[in-house]
Coordinates of C-alpha atoms and ligand atoms in Angstrom, one line a residue:
Chain C
X1 CA -106.7 -21.9 67.3
X2 CA -110.0 -22.6 68.8
X3 CA -112.8 -20.0 68.3
X4 CA -112.8 -17.3 70.8
X5 CA -109.0 -17.5 71.2
X6 CA -106.7 -14.7 70.1
X7 CA -103.1 -15.0 69.3
X8 CA -102.7 -13.3 72.7
X9 CA -104.7 -15.5 74.9
X10 CA -108.3 -16.5 75.2
X11 CA -110.7 -13.8 74.2
X12 CA -108.7 -11.2 75.9
X13 CA -109.4 -12.5 79.3
X14 CA -105.7 -13.2 79.8
X15 CA -104.2 -10.2 81.4
X16 CA -100.5 -9.4 80.8
X17 CA -98.7 -9.4 84.1
X18 CA -98.8 -6.0 85.7
X19 CA -102.1 -5.0 83.9
X20 CA -101.8 -1.3 83.0
X21 CA -101.6 -0.5 79.4
X22 CA -101.1 -4.0 78.3
X23 CA -104.1 -5.2 80.2
X24 CA -106.0 -2.5 78.6
X25 CA -104.9 -3.6 75.1
X26 CA -105.6 -7.2 75.9
X27 CA -109.1 -6.1 76.9
X28 CA -109.6 -4.1 73.7
X29 CA -108.3 -6.9 71.5
X30 CA -110.7 -9.1 73.5
X31 CA -113.6 -6.8 72.8
X32 CA -112.7 -6.7 69.1
X33 CA -112.7 -10.5 69.2
X34 CA -116.1 -10.4 70.7
X35 CA -117.2 -8.7 67.5
X36 CA -115.8 -11.9 65.9
X37 CA -117.6 -13.9 68.6
X38 CA -120.7 -12.0 67.5
X39 CA -120.4 -14.0 64.3
X40 CA -121.2 -17.0 66.5
X41 CA -124.1 -15.4 68.4
X42 CA -125.3 -14.2 65.0
X43 CA -125.4 -17.9 63.9
X44 CA -127.7 -19.0 66.7
X45 CA -131.3 -19.7 66.1
X46 CA -133.3 -16.9 67.7
X47 CA -135.9 -14.3 67.0
X48 CA -133.7 -11.5 65.7
X49 CA -131.3 -13.8 63.9
X50 CA -134.2 -15.0 61.9
X51 CA -135.1 -11.4 60.7
X52 CA -133.6 -9.7 57.6
X53 CA -130.7 -7.4 58.5
X54 CA -132.4 -4.4 56.9
X55 CA -135.6 -4.9 58.9
X56 CA -133.5 -5.2 62.1
X57 CA -131.6 -2.0 61.2
X58 CA -134.8 0.0 60.7
X59 CA -136.7 -1.6 63.5
X60 CA -134.0 -1.3 66.1
X61 CA -133.2 2.2 64.8
X62 CA -136.8 3.2 65.5
X63 CA -136.6 1.8 69.0
X64 CA -133.4 3.8 69.6
X65 CA -135.1 6.9 68.3
X66 CA -138.0 6.1 70.8
X67 CA -135.5 6.1 73.6
X68 CA -134.2 9.5 72.8
X69 CA -137.8 10.9 72.2
X70 CA -139.6 9.7 75.4
X71 CA -139.8 11.9 78.5
X72 CA -141.5 9.4 80.6
X73 CA -139.6 7.0 82.9
X74 CA -142.3 4.4 82.6
X75 CA -141.9 4.3 78.7
X76 CA -138.2 4.1 79.2
X77 CA -138.5 1.2 81.6
X78 CA -141.0 -0.5 79.1
X79 CA -138.4 0.0 76.3
X80 CA -135.6 -1.4 78.4
X81 CA -137.9 -4.5 79.2
X82 CA -138.4 -4.9 75.5
X83 CA -134.7 -4.9 74.9
X84 CA -134.2 -7.5 77.6
X85 CA -137.1 -9.7 76.1
X86 CA -135.7 -9.4 72.7
X87 CA -132.3 -10.4 73.9
X88 CA -133.7 -13.5 75.7
X89 CA -135.7 -14.4 72.5
X90 CA -132.5 -14.2 70.5
X91 CA -130.6 -16.4 72.9
X92 CA -128.6 -13.7 74.4
X93 CA -128.8 -14.3 78.2
X94 CA -128.7 -11.4 80.7
X95 CA -125.2 -12.5 81.7
X96 CA -123.9 -11.9 78.2
X97 CA -125.8 -8.6 77.9
X98 CA -124.5 -7.5 81.3
X99 CA -120.8 -8.3 80.4
X100 CA -120.9 -6.9 76.9
X101 CA -123.2 -3.9 77.2
X102 CA -124.7 -3.0 80.5
X103 CA -121.6 -3.0 82.7
X104 CA -119.6 -0.8 80.4
X105 CA -122.3 1.7 79.7
X106 CA -123.2 1.9 83.4
X107 CA -119.5 2.7 84.3
X108 CA -119.3 5.3 81.5
X109 CA -122.7 7.0 81.7
X110 CA -122.9 6.4 85.5
X111 CA -119.8 8.8 85.8
X112 CA -121.9 11.4 84.0
X113 CA -125.2 10.8 85.8
X114 CA -123.8 10.7 89.3
X115 CA -123.2 14.4 89.6
X116 CA -126.7 15.1 88.5
X117 CA -127.9 13.5 91.7
X118 CA -126.6 16.3 93.8
X119 CA -126.3 19.1 91.3
X120 CA -129.9 19.3 90.1
X121 CA -131.7 21.6 92.5
X122 CA -134.8 20.5 94.3
X123 CA -136.1 19.0 97.6
X124 CA -133.6 16.6 99.2
X125 CA -134.9 13.0 99.6
X126 CA -131.8 11.7 101.3
X127 CA -128.3 12.7 102.0
X128 CA -125.2 10.9 100.7
X129 CA -123.7 9.0 103.6
X130 CA -120.4 10.4 104.7
X131 CA -120.4 13.5 102.6
X132 CA -123.9 14.6 103.6
X133 CA -124.6 16.0 100.1
X134 CA -128.3 16.1 99.5
X135 CA -129.8 13.9 96.7
X136 CA -132.7 15.7 95.2
X137 CA -135.8 14.2 93.6
X138 CA -135.3 16.0 90.2
X139 CA -131.7 14.9 90.4
X140 CA -132.6 11.3 90.8
X141 CA -135.0 11.5 87.9
X142 CA -132.4 13.2 85.7
X143 CA -129.8 10.6 86.6
X144 CA -132.3 7.8 85.9
X145 CA -133.0 9.3 82.5
X146 CA -129.3 9.7 81.7
X147 CA -128.5 6.1 82.7
X148 CA -131.7 4.6 81.4
X149 CA -131.4 6.2 77.9
X150 CA -127.8 5.1 77.6
X151 CA -128.4 1.5 78.7
X152 CA -131.5 1.1 76.6
X153 CA -130.1 2.6 73.4
X154 CA -126.9 0.6 73.8
X155 CA -128.9 -2.6 74.3
X156 CA -130.8 -2.1 71.1
X157 CA -127.6 -1.3 69.2
X158 CA -125.9 -4.3 70.7
X159 CA -128.9 -6.5 69.6
X160 CA -128.2 -5.6 66.1
X161 CA -124.5 -6.1 66.2
X162 CA -124.8 -9.4 68.2
X163 CA -127.4 -11.0 66.0
X164 CA -126.0 -9.9 62.6
X165 CA -122.7 -10.7 61.0
X166 CA -120.8 -7.5 60.8
X167 CA -120.5 -7.7 57.0
X168 CA -124.4 -7.9 56.8
X169 CA -124.7 -4.9 59.1
X170 CA -122.6 -2.9 56.6
X171 CA -124.6 -4.3 53.7
X172 CA -127.9 -3.5 55.3
X173 CA -126.7 0.1 55.8
X174 CA -126.0 0.4 52.1
X175 CA -129.4 -1.0 51.4
X176 CA -131.3 1.5 53.5
X177 CA -129.4 4.4 51.9
X178 CA -126.3 5.1 54.0
X179 CA -123.7 6.5 51.7
X180 CA -121.0 4.2 50.3
X181 CA -118.2 6.2 51.8
X182 CA -119.5 6.1 55.3
X183 CA -120.2 2.3 55.1
X184 CA -116.8 1.7 53.6
X185 CA -115.2 3.8 56.3
X186 CA -117.0 1.8 59.0
X187 CA -116.0 -1.5 57.4
X188 CA -112.4 -0.4 57.2
X189 CA -112.3 1.1 60.7
X190 CA -113.4 -2.1 62.2
X191 CA -110.5 -3.9 60.4
X192 CA -108.0 -1.2 61.1
X193 CA -108.7 -0.8 64.7
X194 CA -108.2 -4.6 65.0
X195 CA -104.9 -4.4 63.2
X196 CA -103.8 -1.3 65.3
X197 CA -104.5 -3.1 68.5
X198 CA -102.8 -6.2 67.4
X199 CA -99.7 -4.2 66.3
X200 CA -99.7 -2.3 69.6
X201 CA -99.8 -5.4 71.6
X202 CA -97.1 -7.1 69.6
X203 CA -94.9 -4.1 70.0
X204 CA -95.3 -4.1 73.8
X205 CA -94.7 -7.8 73.9
X206 CA -91.7 -7.6 71.7
X207 CA -90.2 -4.8 73.9
X208 CA -91.0 -6.6 77.2
X209 CA -89.4 -9.9 75.8
X210 CA -86.2 -7.8 75.3
X211 CA -86.1 -6.4 78.8
X212 CA -84.7 -8.0 82.0
X213 CA -87.3 -8.2 84.6
X214 CA -90.6 -6.3 84.8
X215 CA -90.4 -2.6 83.9
X216 CA -90.9 0.1 86.4
X217 CA -93.6 2.7 86.2
X218 CA -91.3 5.3 84.7
X219 CA -89.9 2.8 82.1
X220 CA -93.5 1.9 81.3
X221 CA -94.4 5.4 80.7
X222 CA -91.4 5.9 78.5
X223 CA -92.3 2.8 76.5
X224 CA -95.8 4.1 76.0
X225 CA -94.8 7.5 74.8
X226 CA -92.2 6.2 72.4
X227 CA -94.5 3.5 71.3
X228 CA -97.5 5.8 70.3
X229 CA -95.7 7.6 67.5
X230 CA -94.2 4.4 66.0
X231 CA -97.5 2.7 66.4
X232 CA -99.4 5.4 64.5
X233 CA -97.0 5.4 61.6
X234 CA -97.0 1.6 61.5
X235 CA -100.7 1.3 61.5
X236 CA -101.1 4.0 58.8
X237 CA -98.7 2.0 56.7
X238 CA -100.6 -1.2 57.4
X239 CA -103.9 0.5 56.6
X240 CA -102.4 1.7 53.3
X241 CA -101.3 -1.9 52.5
X242 CA -104.7 -3.4 53.3
X243 CA -106.3 -0.8 51.0
X244 CA -103.9 -1.7 48.2
X245 CA -104.7 -5.4 48.8
X246 CA -108.3 -4.5 48.2
X247 CA -107.6 -2.4 45.1
X248 CA -105.6 -5.2 43.7
X249 CA -108.8 -7.3 43.8
X250 CA -110.9 -4.8 42.0
X251 CA -112.2 -2.7 44.9
X252 CA -113.3 0.8 43.9
X253 CA -114.9 2.0 47.2
X254 CA -118.3 0.2 47.1
X255 CA -118.9 -2.6 49.5
X256 CA -120.2 -5.6 47.7
X257 CA -121.1 -8.8 49.6
X258 CA -122.4 -12.1 48.9
X259 CA -125.7 -12.5 50.8
X260 CA -128.5 -10.9 49.0
X261 CA -131.3 -10.3 51.5
X262 CA -134.9 -11.4 51.0
X263 CA -137.6 -9.5 52.7
X264 CA -140.4 -11.7 53.9
X265 CA -143.8 -10.8 55.5
X266 CA -142.5 -11.1 59.1
X267 CA -139.6 -8.8 58.3
X268 CA -141.9 -6.0 57.2
X269 CA -144.1 -6.8 60.2
X270 CA -141.3 -6.5 62.6
X271 CA -140.0 -3.3 61.2
X272 CA -143.6 -1.9 61.0
X273 CA -144.4 -2.6 64.6
X274 CA -141.0 -1.2 65.8
X275 CA -141.8 2.0 63.7
X276 CA -145.1 2.4 65.5
X277 CA -143.3 2.9 68.8
X278 CA -141.7 6.3 68.2
X279 CA -144.9 7.4 66.4
X280 CA -147.0 6.5 69.4
X281 CA -144.5 8.3 71.7
X282 CA -144.8 11.4 69.6
X283 CA -148.7 11.2 69.4
X284 CA -149.0 10.3 73.1
X285 CA -147.4 13.5 74.1
X286 CA -144.0 12.0 74.6
Chain J
X1 CA -95.7 -15.0 22.0
X2 CA -97.0 -11.6 23.1
X3 CA -95.4 -9.7 25.9
X4 CA -97.5 -9.5 29.1
X5 CA -95.2 -7.1 30.7
X6 CA -92.3 -5.0 29.2
X7 CA -90.3 -2.6 31.3
X8 CA -87.7 -0.3 29.9
X9 CA -85.2 1.4 32.2
X10 CA -87.8 1.5 35.0
X11 CA -87.0 3.2 38.3
X12 CA -88.9 3.5 41.5
X13 CA -88.3 5.6 44.7
X14 CA -90.0 5.8 48.0
X15 CA -89.5 9.4 48.5
X16 CA -85.8 9.8 48.2
X17 CA -85.0 6.2 48.7
X18 CA -84.3 4.4 45.4
X19 CA -85.8 0.9 45.5
X20 CA -85.6 0.0 41.8
X21 CA -83.2 1.4 39.2
X22 CA -82.8 0.7 35.4
X23 CA -85.0 -2.3 35.3
X24 CA -85.4 -3.8 31.8
X25 CA -87.5 -6.8 31.6
X26 CA -89.9 -8.6 29.3
X27 CA -92.3 -11.3 30.3
X28 CA -94.2 -13.2 27.6
X29 CA -97.5 -15.1 27.9
X30 CA -97.3 -18.4 29.8
X31 CA -93.9 -17.8 31.2
X32 CA -93.0 -18.9 34.7
X33 CA -90.5 -16.5 36.2
X34 CA -88.9 -16.5 39.6
X35 CA -87.8 -13.1 41.0
X36 CA -84.8 -13.9 43.3
X37 CA -83.3 -11.5 45.6
X38 CA -82.3 -11.0 49.2
X39 CA -84.4 -9.0 51.7
X40 CA -84.9 -5.4 50.7
X41 CA -83.7 -6.0 47.1
X42 CA -86.9 -4.7 45.6
X43 CA -89.0 -7.8 44.7
X44 CA -92.2 -6.7 46.4
X45 CA -91.8 -3.2 44.9
X46 CA -91.4 -4.6 41.4
X47 CA -94.5 -6.7 41.9
X48 CA -96.4 -3.6 42.9
X49 CA -95.4 -1.9 39.7
X50 CA -96.5 -4.8 37.7
X51 CA -99.8 -5.0 39.4
X52 CA -100.5 -1.2 39.0
X53 CA -100.5 -0.4 42.8
X54 CA -97.4 1.7 42.4
X55 CA -96.2 3.6 39.2
X56 CA -92.7 3.8 37.9
X57 CA -91.1 7.1 38.8
X58 CA -88.8 6.8 35.7
X59 CA -88.9 4.7 32.6
X60 CA -92.0 2.9 31.3
X61 CA -94.1 -0.2 32.4
X62 CA -96.3 -1.7 29.7
X63 CA -98.8 -4.3 30.5
X64 CA -100.8 -6.3 27.9
X65 CA -99.5 -4.0 25.3
X66 CA -100.4 -0.6 26.7
X67 CA -98.5 1.7 29.0
X68 CA -99.5 1.1 32.7
X69 CA -100.2 4.4 34.1
X70 CA -102.2 5.9 37.0
X71 CA -104.4 7.8 34.5
X72 CA -105.2 4.4 32.8
X73 CA -106.4 2.8 35.9
X74 CA -108.5 5.7 37.0
X75 CA -110.9 4.8 34.1
X76 CA -113.4 2.3 35.6
X77 CA -113.6 0.1 32.4
X78 CA -109.7 0.0 32.0
X79 CA -109.3 -0.7 35.7
X80 CA -111.8 -3.6 35.7
X81 CA -110.4 -5.0 32.5
X82 CA -106.9 -4.9 34.0
X83 CA -107.7 -6.3 37.4
X84 CA -109.6 -9.2 35.8
X85 CA -106.6 -10.2 34.0
X86 CA -104.1 -10.4 36.9
X87 CA -103.9 -11.3 40.6
X88 CA -101.4 -10.4 43.3
X89 CA -100.9 -12.6 46.4
X90 CA -99.4 -10.3 49.0
X91 CA -96.3 -11.3 51.0
X92 CA -98.3 -10.9 54.3
X93 CA -101.7 -12.7 54.5
X94 CA -102.6 -10.4 57.2
X95 CA -102.6 -7.6 54.7
X96 CA -104.4 -9.6 52.1
X97 CA -107.2 -11.1 54.3
X98 CA -109.6 -8.3 55.4
X99 CA -113.1 -10.0 55.2
X100 CA -115.2 -11.4 58.1
X101 CA -115.3 -14.9 56.9
X102 CA -113.3 -17.2 54.5
X103 CA -116.4 -17.3 52.3
X104 CA -116.5 -13.5 52.0
X105 CA -112.8 -13.3 51.5
X106 CA -112.8 -15.6 48.5
X107 CA -116.1 -14.0 47.1
X108 CA -114.6 -10.5 47.4
X109 CA -112.7 -10.3 44.1
X110 CA -115.5 -11.9 41.9
X111 CA -118.1 -9.7 43.5
X112 CA -115.9 -6.5 42.9
X113 CA -115.7 -7.6 39.2
X114 CA -119.5 -7.7 38.9
X115 CA -120.1 -11.5 38.8
X116 CA -123.7 -12.8 39.5
X117 CA -124.5 -14.2 42.9
X118 CA -124.7 -17.8 41.5
X119 CA -121.4 -17.4 39.5
X120 CA -119.7 -16.3 42.7
X121 CA -121.0 -19.0 44.9
X122 CA -120.1 -21.7 42.3
X123 CA -116.6 -20.3 42.1
X124 CA -116.1 -20.0 45.8
X125 CA -117.3 -23.6 46.3
X126 CA -114.9 -24.9 43.7
X127 CA -112.1 -23.0 45.2
X128 CA -112.8 -24.2 48.7
X129 CA -113.0 -27.8 47.4
X130 CA -109.8 -27.5 45.5
X131 CA -107.8 -26.0 48.4
X132 CA -109.4 -28.4 50.9
X133 CA -110.7 -25.5 52.9
X134 CA -114.4 -26.4 53.0
X135 CA -114.3 -26.8 56.8
X136 CA -113.0 -23.2 57.2
X137 CA -115.8 -21.7 55.1
X138 CA -117.4 -19.5 58.0
X139 CA -114.2 -19.0 60.0
X140 CA -112.6 -15.6 60.4
X141 CA -109.6 -15.5 58.2
X142 CA -107.4 -13.6 60.7
X143 CA -107.8 -16.4 63.2
X144 CA -106.5 -19.2 60.9
X145 CA -103.0 -20.7 61.1
X146 CA -100.2 -19.3 58.8
X147 CA -100.5 -22.1 56.3
X148 CA -104.3 -21.9 56.1
X149 CA -104.1 -18.1 55.7
X150 CA -101.6 -18.4 52.7
X151 CA -104.0 -20.9 51.1
X152 CA -107.0 -18.7 51.6
X153 CA -105.0 -15.8 50.2
X154 CA -104.1 -17.8 47.1
X155 CA -107.7 -19.1 46.7
X156 CA -109.0 -15.5 47.0
X157 CA -106.9 -14.5 44.1
X158 CA -107.1 -17.6 41.8
X159 CA -110.9 -17.6 42.1
X160 CA -111.2 -14.9 39.4
X161 CA -109.0 -17.1 37.1
X162 CA -106.4 -14.4 36.4
X163 CA -104.3 -14.9 33.3
X164 CA -101.3 -13.5 35.2
X165 CA -100.4 -14.6 38.7
X166 CA -98.1 -12.5 40.8
X167 CA -96.9 -14.3 44.0
X168 CA -94.9 -12.6 46.7
X169 CA -93.1 -15.1 48.8
X170 CA -95.8 -17.7 48.7
X171 CA -94.0 -20.2 50.9
X172 CA -92.2 -17.9 53.4
X173 CA -92.8 -18.6 57.1
X174 CA -94.5 -21.9 56.5
X175 CA -93.5 -25.3 58.0
X176 CA -92.1 -27.9 55.7
X177 CA -95.4 -29.8 55.3
X178 CA -97.5 -26.7 54.5
X179 CA -94.7 -25.5 52.3
X180 CA -94.8 -28.7 50.2
X181 CA -98.5 -28.5 50.2
X182 CA -98.5 -25.1 48.7
X183 CA -95.7 -25.8 46.2
X184 CA -97.6 -28.7 44.9
X185 CA -100.6 -26.4 44.3
X186 CA -98.3 -24.0 42.6
X187 CA -96.8 -26.5 40.3
X188 CA -100.0 -28.2 39.4
X189 CA -102.8 -27.4 37.0
X190 CA -104.1 -24.6 39.1
X191 CA -101.4 -22.5 37.5
X192 CA -101.1 -24.2 34.2
X193 CA -101.5 -21.9 31.2
X194 CA -101.1 -18.8 33.3
X195 CA -98.1 -16.5 33.4
X196 CA -96.7 -16.7 37.0
X197 CA -94.1 -14.5 38.5
X198 CA -93.0 -15.5 41.9
X199 CA -90.8 -13.5 44.2
X200 CA -88.8 -15.6 46.6
X201 CA -85.5 -15.9 48.4
X202 CA -85.8 -19.6 49.1
X203 CA -83.5 -21.2 46.6
X204 CA -84.7 -24.8 47.1
X205 CA -88.3 -24.1 45.8
X206 CA -87.3 -22.2 42.7
X207 CA -86.9 -25.1 40.3
X208 CA -90.4 -26.3 41.0
X209 CA -92.1 -23.0 40.3
X210 CA -90.2 -21.3 37.5
X211 CA -88.3 -22.0 34.3
X212 CA -86.6 -18.6 34.3
X213 CA -84.9 -16.8 37.1
X214 CA -84.5 -13.0 37.4
X215 CA -82.0 -12.1 40.1
X216 CA -82.5 -8.7 41.7
X217 CA -79.9 -7.1 43.9
X218 CA -80.0 -3.5 45.3
X219 CA -82.8 -2.6 43.0
X220 CA -81.1 -3.7 39.9
X221 CA -81.2 -6.9 37.7
X222 CA -78.1 -8.8 38.4
X223 CA -79.0 -11.8 36.2
X224 CA -81.7 -13.1 33.9
X225 CA -81.4 -16.6 32.7
X226 CA -82.9 -20.2 32.9
X227 CA -83.3 -21.4 36.4
X228 CA -80.8 -24.2 36.1
X229 CA -78.2 -21.7 34.9
X230 CA -78.7 -19.3 37.7
X231 CA -78.8 -22.0 40.4
X232 CA -75.5 -23.3 39.2
X233 CA -73.9 -19.8 39.4
X234 CA -72.9 -20.0 43.1
X235 CA -70.5 -17.1 42.7
X236 CA -73.3 -14.9 41.7
X237 CA -75.8 -16.2 44.3
X238 CA -73.2 -15.7 47.1
X239 CA -72.3 -12.3 45.8
X240 CA -75.9 -11.0 46.1
X241 CA -76.4 -12.9 49.4
X242 CA -78.9 -15.5 48.3
X243 CA -76.7 -18.4 49.5
X244 CA -74.4 -18.4 52.6
X245 CA -70.8 -17.5 51.8
X246 CA -68.5 -19.3 54.3
X247 CA -69.9 -22.8 54.2
X248 CA -70.0 -23.1 50.5
X249 CA -66.5 -21.6 50.2
X250 CA -65.1 -24.3 52.6
X251 CA -66.7 -27.0 50.5
X252 CA -65.2 -25.8 47.3
X253 CA -61.8 -25.3 48.7
Ligands
ATP1 N1 -93.2 1.9 52.0 C1 -91.9 2.1 51.9 N2 -91.4 3.2 52.2 C2 -90.0 3.4 52.2 N3 -89.2 2.5 51.7 C3 -89.6 1.2 51.4 C4 -91.1 1.0 51.5 N4 -91.3 -0.3 51.1 C5 -90.1 -0.7 50.9 N5 -89.1 0.1 51.0 C6 -87.6 -0.1 50.8 O1 -87.5 -0.4 49.4 C7 -86.5 -1.4 49.3 C8 -87.1 -2.6 48.6 O2 -88.1 -3.2 49.3 P1 -89.0 -4.4 48.9 O3 -90.1 -4.6 50.0 O4 -89.4 -4.3 47.5 O5 -87.9 -5.6 49.0 P2 -88.1 -7.2 49.0 O6 -87.2 -7.7 48.0 O7 -89.5 -7.5 48.7 O8 -87.7 -7.6 50.4 P3 -88.1 -8.9 51.3 O9 -87.6 -10.0 50.8 O10 -87.7 -8.5 52.7 O11 -89.6 -8.8 51.2 C9 -86.0 -1.8 50.8 O12 -84.8 -1.1 50.9 C10 -87.1 -1.2 51.6 O13 -86.5 -0.7 52.8
MG2 MG1 -91.0 -8.5 49.8

């Protein structure tokens, strides 16, 4: 199978006929595959790819902290610009960032931010066309903060994930003192979610293959309800099996991986500069 | 020859479902044993018991001279010593392969056993070479073909050089070419000197991978004899469902 292809079609772009729940599953499997595709963006030669995972974890963590600390739109905008700049320097074009981060976050947090436009009291600056609801200046600021914070924080997080093999992200977490249990859990969750989605998709496809003609809406809903219970027990069983397979090979709860990291001066420098940002924000009166 | 495993009247149940019952079995060092049985006969369950992933509900399992109990394996030193000596290749490679890359997958076992980085890398390279998997080094295991997955699974277990190798249907669901490839590996010097127990229901591959055959049916041992003798006993094989009834009957009539 070529890279980027799943057993279910190319990188989840393939939609099952009729979309709906299957389309969603295809999409999710695709997203998980992107995590696999992140292994390929992680292998590109770029600014962040060249840094030690621990330095990246600390540095990008500091920038995410800055995003939550600041109360100035200009600072937020500067941080977002920094995220875009880092992405470009790491060979992640705006198109990729938009597809994998910005669009999804905009949809999700946009839904939360929109009501703020009209709900926050203040002087109206314009009226929503059609509805005539007043959009207030404080409302606009509040919505901009919500959206800006979410987008910028997500961008920094995505930069870490997209420029670092997942196993190294986990190992870096261990290295900076995240407890074994949590890291192990994250590692397993990643794998389990993938297995779960694959199982779900296979179940749906197996069922559909046994039916004559496309299912109606009611039939689809029945399939879904019946499927969820089976799916949960199945994936739990599968998760248990995977765990046994790890135990059989000597796993006792700690994540040990092959690449031992080496901190070079530039790694320290990058993390140090990034750490200055939240400090400056705190000192500069946020 | 010392006994690697000795089981006396071992039984195992999944809740109330009895999967194994009254199993008496001794396997000595260096033996190559085939566990033959139809689907659901209890082969995988027996391998789990031998590997210390499940524990007998009745009777006793002894491994390397000592009782194999849950309490024994909760001690870190005992667990490591035990895991170092044996490897299990699971029936489904999707269960076995959980790492991000083939490299990480093969390195996993040695790392858990505390090998140094240099040792791990050398051993991984040797395995990749041996199995002709070098090109797949940085690929994600779950995206490989069925045959490649089985090879990676086998390599990820053999890399720690276990004395005892437990194989659960190593050739199931492979095309004839991949199957022959794998059988070649399993009859060559990769497994020489090791104790190998292989669960299978493919009768035509048995002779190449084992000298002794233990037939399991309905969770009990139905026969335990040299492979040639078991393979010749068509009556038995038909009775337990390992070969097709009707066709052979007509041939004999
Ligand atoms: N997790 C489980 N929970 C309940 N019953 C189980 C479980 N695993 C296996 N069984 C049952 O135990 C019996 C033995 O199963 P086992 O997997 O050991 O058979 P097998 O010989 O390996 O079969 P196959 O050739 O299909 O792999 C079967 O009847 C099976 O239904
Ligand atoms: Mg089995």
